[in-house]
């Protein structure tokens, strides 16, 4: 899954239409391989985003869960921590690689 798309189900407060739109845009960008479509593809790109946003909203509205709602701030904090761990691991790897190259 694209790291920019965050789970929107069972949040307190509930996901907004804007969040559904943002997730749809990220999905279409990922699938199409284009961050911004050409003028020739703009209409079909925008249509896909709108259709996926509607489907996302319908999905979220239709899901049923017995789990307690997730706190947005706690979920965001968890995502930031995972991201920091990933980037720290990358930084350490790059330093080790540079050190190995320097010794050869």
PDB file of N, CA, C and O in Angstrom, residues 1 15 25 42 55 63 68 78 102:
ATOM      1  N   UNK A   1       0.844  -1.171   0.000  1.00  0.00           N
ATOM      2  CA  UNK A   1       0.000   0.000   0.000  1.00  0.00           C
ATOM      3  C   UNK A   1       0.888   1.233   0.000  1.00  0.00           C
ATOM      4  O   UNK A   1       1.939   1.253   0.616  1.00  0.00           O
ATOM      5  N   UNK A  15     -13.813   9.888   9.252  1.00  0.00           N
ATOM      6  CA  UNK A  15     -13.111  10.417   8.079  1.00  0.00           C
ATOM      7  C   UNK A  15     -14.013  11.392   7.324  1.00  0.00           C
ATOM      8  O   UNK A  15     -15.217  11.172   7.183  1.00  0.00           O
ATOM      9  N   UNK A  25      -6.959  10.449  -4.640  1.00  0.00           N
ATOM     10  CA  UNK A  25      -5.942  11.096  -5.474  1.00  0.00           C
ATOM     11  C   UNK A  25      -4.616  10.350  -5.365  1.00  0.00           C
ATOM     12  O   UNK A  25      -3.959  10.077  -6.377  1.00  0.00           O
ATOM     13  N   UNK A  42      -6.165  14.638 -18.321  1.00  0.00           N
ATOM     14  CA  UNK A  42      -6.717  15.305 -17.136  1.00  0.00           C
ATOM     15  C   UNK A  42      -8.152  14.886 -16.840  1.00  0.00           C
ATOM     16  O   UNK A  42      -8.493  14.586 -15.693  1.00  0.00           O
ATOM     17  N   UNK A  55     -16.499   5.766  -4.066  1.00  0.00           N
ATOM     18  CA  UNK A  55     -16.443   4.369  -3.620  1.00  0.00           C
ATOM     19  C   UNK A  55     -15.843   4.275  -2.221  1.00  0.00           C
ATOM     20  O   UNK A  55     -16.304   3.475  -1.392  1.00  0.00           O
ATOM     21  N   UNK A  63     -19.050   0.033   6.333  1.00  0.00           N
ATOM     22  CA  UNK A  63     -18.319  -0.885   7.215  1.00  0.00           C
ATOM     23  C   UNK A  63     -18.913  -0.890   8.620  1.00  0.00           C
ATOM     24  O   UNK A  63     -19.319   0.153   9.140  1.00  0.00           O
ATOM     25  N   UNK A  68     -13.592  -0.343  19.390  1.00  0.00           N
ATOM     26  CA  UNK A  68     -13.736   1.070  19.765  1.00  0.00           C
ATOM     27  C   UNK A  68     -13.037   1.948  18.724  1.00  0.00           C
ATOM     28  O   UNK A  68     -12.059   1.528  18.106  1.00  0.00           O
ATOM     29  N   UNK A  78       1.734   7.054  15.955  1.00  0.00           N
ATOM     30  CA  UNK A  78       2.279   5.746  15.578  1.00  0.00           C
ATOM     31  C   UNK A  78       2.880   5.798  14.178  1.00  0.00           C
ATOM     32  O   UNK A  78       3.960   5.249  13.936  1.00  0.00           O
ATOM     33  N   UNK A 102      34.865   3.653   2.068  1.00  0.00           N
ATOM     34  CA  UNK A 102      36.058   4.423   2.459  1.00  0.00           C
ATOM     35  C   UNK A 102      37.216   3.491   2.842  1.00  0.00           C
ATOM     36  O   UNK A 102      38.376   3.871   2.672  1.00  0.00           O
TER      37      UNK A 102
END
